[in-house]
């Protein structure tokens, strides 16, 4: 795992100036504060983000929700997103950052939870290249939950959610992607001392008590 972290660190340094995104992002003189929120499918990220919004007045940006909204729009990007999500794959960074930066630009509040991002090396490089000097990354909230617990949660959610990816075949693909591509990113930030690890198979209220203990020290 140390080798994997070292490889990612080297690739970030090498590619930091190689990703070119449109210069559309404009910030005020006050840099926004950002927390990334990561965890496997069904780990409870959305629930805890809602709690944080209520308690601390965060703006919650869900990469997945932004992508799904764009997918439903019928745009060219939306059609591409549909294919990637259906196959349990990660959407190209250019699309994701374009949606995130628009949402951040449009918000008068500059305290953000970014849920479900960065998910892989490409996301990390794209974010670092575009955003590292435009915000303060305060920490990474990692909700760690066993796969089988997450599967049970999502299969129950799938009965009413209407989401095409809330089925076991897509779910198992999403977990393989999480293990192979997202978990190394969590370890990368852990090596930088930015990760707060929460045991997410507890009840939502107990998980949030742990979250509040950390957030009260940082905000």
Short mmCIF file of C-alpha atoms in Angstrom, two decimals:
data_model
loop_
_atom_site.label_atom_id
_atom_site.label_comp_id
_atom_site.label_asym_id
_atom_site.label_seq_id
_atom_site.Cartn_x
_atom_site.Cartn_y
_atom_site.Cartn_z
CA UNK A 1 0.00 0.00 0.00
CA UNK A 2 2.92 2.36 0.70
CA UNK A 3 4.14 1.72 -2.84
CA UNK A 4 0.69 2.59 -4.20
CA UNK A 5 0.66 5.88 -2.26
CA UNK A 6 4.16 6.70 -3.49
CA UNK A 7 3.18 5.99 -7.09
CA UNK A 8 0.10 8.22 -6.85
CA UNK A 9 2.17 11.02 -5.26
CA UNK A 10 4.72 10.81 -8.05
CA UNK A 11 2.04 10.84 -10.73
CA UNK A 12 0.34 13.87 -9.18
CA UNK A 13 3.64 15.78 -9.24
CA UNK A 14 4.35 14.71 -12.81
CA UNK A 15 0.91 15.51 -14.20
CA UNK A 16 0.03 18.57 -12.13
CA UNK A 17 0.38 20.88 -15.11
CA UNK A 18 -0.76 18.47 -17.79
CA UNK A 19 -4.52 18.63 -17.25
CA UNK A 20 -5.97 21.70 -18.94
CA UNK A 21 -9.47 22.72 -17.91
CA UNK A 22 -11.46 25.76 -19.07
CA UNK A 23 -10.53 28.93 -17.08
CA UNK A 24 -14.16 29.53 -16.11
CA UNK A 25 -13.78 29.40 -12.35
CA UNK A 26 -13.90 32.69 -10.46
CA UNK A 27 -13.58 33.00 -6.68
CA UNK A 28 -13.83 35.88 -4.25
CA UNK A 29 -10.85 36.96 -2.16
CA UNK A 30 -12.02 34.58 0.59
CA UNK A 31 -10.96 31.06 -0.32
CA UNK A 32 -13.67 28.44 0.17
CA UNK A 33 -13.12 25.68 2.71
CA UNK A 34 -13.63 22.16 1.39
CA UNK A 35 -14.03 18.74 2.98
CA UNK A 36 -14.06 15.68 0.76
CA UNK A 37 -16.51 12.92 1.77
CA UNK A 38 -15.57 9.39 0.69
CA UNK A 39 -16.69 5.83 1.33
CA UNK A 40 -18.09 2.85 -0.49
CA UNK A 41 -21.59 2.76 -2.00
CA UNK A 42 -24.16 2.69 0.81
CA UNK A 43 -21.71 3.76 3.53
CA UNK A 44 -24.01 6.59 4.62
CA UNK A 45 -22.19 9.54 3.08
CA UNK A 46 -25.39 11.28 2.01
CA UNK A 47 -27.03 10.89 5.43
CA UNK A 48 -24.04 12.32 7.26
CA UNK A 49 -23.72 15.18 4.78
CA UNK A 50 -27.32 16.15 5.51
CA UNK A 51 -26.50 16.13 9.23
CA UNK A 52 -23.45 18.32 8.64
CA UNK A 53 -25.45 20.77 6.54
CA UNK A 54 -27.99 21.14 9.34
CA UNK A 55 -25.43 21.42 12.13
CA UNK A 56 -22.70 23.51 10.49
CA UNK A 57 -24.38 25.20 7.49
CA UNK A 58 -22.25 23.49 4.87
CA UNK A 59 -23.13 23.54 1.19
CA UNK A 60 -23.39 19.89 0.17
CA UNK A 61 -22.13 19.11 -3.31
CA UNK A 62 -22.63 15.49 -4.28
CA UNK A 63 -20.59 14.57 -7.32
CA UNK A 64 -23.02 11.71 -7.91
CA UNK A 65 -26.11 13.95 -7.68
CA UNK A 66 -24.57 16.52 -10.01
CA UNK A 67 -23.74 13.79 -12.50
CA UNK A 68 -27.21 12.25 -12.27
CA UNK A 69 -28.87 15.64 -12.79
CA UNK A 70 -26.74 16.21 -15.88
CA UNK A 71 -27.51 12.68 -17.08
CA UNK A 72 -31.24 13.42 -16.82
CA UNK A 73 -30.84 16.64 -18.81
CA UNK A 74 -30.42 14.77 -22.09
CA UNK A 75 -27.24 16.66 -23.00
CA UNK A 76 -24.27 15.08 -24.76
CA UNK A 77 -22.48 14.94 -21.40
CA UNK A 78 -25.60 13.39 -19.91
CA UNK A 79 -25.59 10.54 -22.43
CA UNK A 80 -21.92 9.83 -21.70
CA UNK A 81 -22.58 9.89 -17.96
CA UNK A 82 -25.43 7.37 -18.36
CA UNK A 83 -23.09 4.88 -20.01
CA UNK A 84 -20.35 5.24 -17.39
CA UNK A 85 -22.71 4.96 -14.40
CA UNK A 86 -24.57 1.97 -15.85
CA UNK A 87 -21.26 0.13 -16.23
CA UNK A 88 -20.14 1.07 -12.70
CA UNK A 89 -17.24 3.14 -14.08
CA UNK A 90 -15.98 6.59 -13.10
CA UNK A 91 -17.01 9.56 -15.25
CA UNK A 92 -14.10 11.49 -16.88
CA UNK A 93 -12.68 14.19 -14.65
CA UNK A 94 -13.36 17.00 -17.12
CA UNK A 95 -17.11 16.51 -16.76
CA UNK A 96 -17.09 16.12 -12.99
CA UNK A 97 -14.92 19.16 -12.28
CA UNK A 98 -16.92 21.25 -14.74
CA UNK A 99 -20.08 20.49 -12.76
CA UNK A 100 -18.41 21.01 -9.38
CA UNK A 101 -16.85 24.33 -10.27
CA UNK A 102 -20.13 25.68 -11.62
CA UNK A 103 -21.93 24.74 -8.41
CA UNK A 104 -19.20 26.33 -6.27
CA UNK A 105 -19.16 29.50 -8.34
CA UNK A 106 -22.93 29.85 -8.03
CA UNK A 107 -22.92 29.52 -4.23
CA UNK A 108 -22.70 32.59 -1.94
CA UNK A 109 -21.55 30.34 0.92
CA UNK A 110 -17.95 29.13 0.79
CA UNK A 111 -18.04 26.13 3.13
CA UNK A 112 -18.39 22.94 1.11
CA UNK A 113 -18.76 19.22 1.52
CA UNK A 114 -17.84 17.50 -1.74
CA UNK A 115 -19.40 14.07 -1.58
CA UNK A 116 -18.04 11.16 -3.63
CA UNK A 117 -14.98 12.95 -5.03
CA UNK A 118 -12.10 12.49 -5.83
CA UNK A 119 -12.71 8.88 -6.74
CA UNK A 120 -9.56 8.00 -8.65
CA UNK A 121 -6.11 9.20 -9.70
CA UNK A 122 -7.54 11.12 -12.66
CA UNK A 123 -9.96 12.99 -10.35
CA UNK A 124 -7.13 13.74 -7.94
CA UNK A 125 -4.84 15.12 -10.62
CA UNK A 126 -7.62 17.16 -12.20
CA UNK A 127 -8.66 18.63 -8.85
CA UNK A 128 -5.10 19.39 -7.76
CA UNK A 129 -4.24 20.98 -11.08
CA UNK A 130 -7.35 23.16 -11.15
CA UNK A 131 -8.34 23.79 -7.55
CA UNK A 132 -5.44 23.49 -5.11
CA UNK A 133 -4.80 27.25 -5.09
CA UNK A 134 -8.50 28.17 -5.21
CA UNK A 135 -9.70 26.58 -1.98
CA UNK A 136 -8.56 25.24 1.38
CA UNK A 137 -8.83 21.46 1.64
CA UNK A 138 -9.45 21.03 5.36
CA UNK A 139 -9.89 17.28 5.51
CA UNK A 140 -11.27 14.02 4.09
CA UNK A 141 -14.19 12.33 5.87
CA UNK A 142 -13.96 8.59 5.22
CA UNK A 143 -16.99 6.49 6.12
CA UNK A 144 -15.73 2.93 6.39
CA UNK A 145 -18.46 0.28 6.15
CA UNK A 146 -18.29 -3.46 5.32
CA UNK A 147 -19.38 -4.33 1.79
CA UNK A 148 -22.17 -6.70 2.84
CA UNK A 149 -23.74 -4.10 5.11
CA UNK A 150 -23.66 -1.62 2.23
CA UNK A 151 -25.19 -4.16 -0.15
CA UNK A 152 -28.10 -4.76 2.22
CA UNK A 153 -28.68 -1.03 2.59
CA UNK A 154 -28.64 -0.32 -1.14
CA UNK A 155 -30.81 -3.27 -2.10
CA UNK A 156 -33.41 -1.94 0.32
CA UNK A 157 -33.02 1.56 -1.07
CA UNK A 158 -33.39 0.21 -4.59
CA UNK A 159 -36.98 -0.79 -3.90
CA UNK A 160 -38.01 2.89 -3.98
CA UNK A 161 -35.09 4.93 -5.34
CA UNK A 162 -35.73 4.43 -9.05
CA UNK A 163 -31.96 4.51 -9.67
CA UNK A 164 -30.82 2.23 -12.49
CA UNK A 165 -27.56 1.45 -10.63
CA UNK A 166 -29.32 0.26 -7.43
CA UNK A 167 -29.07 -3.42 -8.37
CA UNK A 168 -26.65 -6.05 -7.18
CA UNK A 169 -24.74 -6.47 -10.46
CA UNK A 170 -24.03 -2.74 -10.77
CA UNK A 171 -23.33 -2.55 -7.04
CA UNK A 172 -20.63 -5.23 -7.12
CA UNK A 173 -18.98 -3.42 -10.04
CA UNK A 174 -19.06 -0.18 -8.05
CA UNK A 175 -17.36 -1.88 -5.11
CA UNK A 176 -14.61 -3.28 -7.32
CA UNK A 177 -14.07 0.24 -8.65
CA UNK A 178 -14.01 1.62 -5.12
CA UNK A 179 -11.39 -0.88 -3.95
CA UNK A 180 -9.20 -0.51 -7.02
CA UNK A 181 -9.42 3.22 -7.65
CA UNK A 182 -10.84 5.16 -4.68
CA UNK A 183 -9.24 3.41 -1.72
CA UNK A 184 -5.71 4.33 -2.91
CA UNK A 185 -6.81 7.98 -2.99
CA UNK A 186 -7.98 7.72 0.62
CA UNK A 187 -4.58 6.29 1.56
CA UNK A 188 -2.88 9.10 -0.37
CA UNK A 189 -4.68 11.72 1.74
CA UNK A 190 -4.17 9.63 4.87
CA UNK A 191 -0.44 9.87 4.24
CA UNK A 192 -0.87 13.66 4.31
CA UNK A 193 -2.67 13.55 7.65
CA UNK A 194 -6.00 14.72 6.23
CA UNK A 195 -8.22 11.65 6.68
CA UNK A 196 -10.79 11.28 9.48
CA UNK A 197 -11.94 7.65 9.60
CA UNK A 198 -15.45 6.85 10.86
CA UNK A 199 -16.88 3.40 11.57
CA UNK A 200 -19.99 3.63 9.39
CA UNK A 201 -21.78 0.37 10.21
CA UNK A 202 -23.05 1.94 13.45
CA UNK A 203 -26.39 3.73 13.63
CA UNK A 204 -26.45 7.11 11.82
CA UNK A 205 -26.82 8.97 15.14
CA UNK A 206 -23.76 7.29 16.64
CA UNK A 207 -21.73 7.92 13.49
CA UNK A 208 -22.67 11.59 13.59
CA UNK A 209 -21.58 11.91 17.22
CA UNK A 210 -18.11 10.80 16.10
CA UNK A 211 -18.23 13.21 13.17
CA UNK A 212 -19.18 16.14 15.42
CA UNK A 213 -16.27 15.44 17.74
CA UNK A 214 -13.90 15.92 14.81
CA UNK A 215 -15.67 18.85 13.20
CA UNK A 216 -15.88 20.82 16.44
CA UNK A 217 -12.09 20.81 16.56
CA UNK A 218 -11.71 22.01 12.97
CA UNK A 219 -14.39 24.67 12.55
#
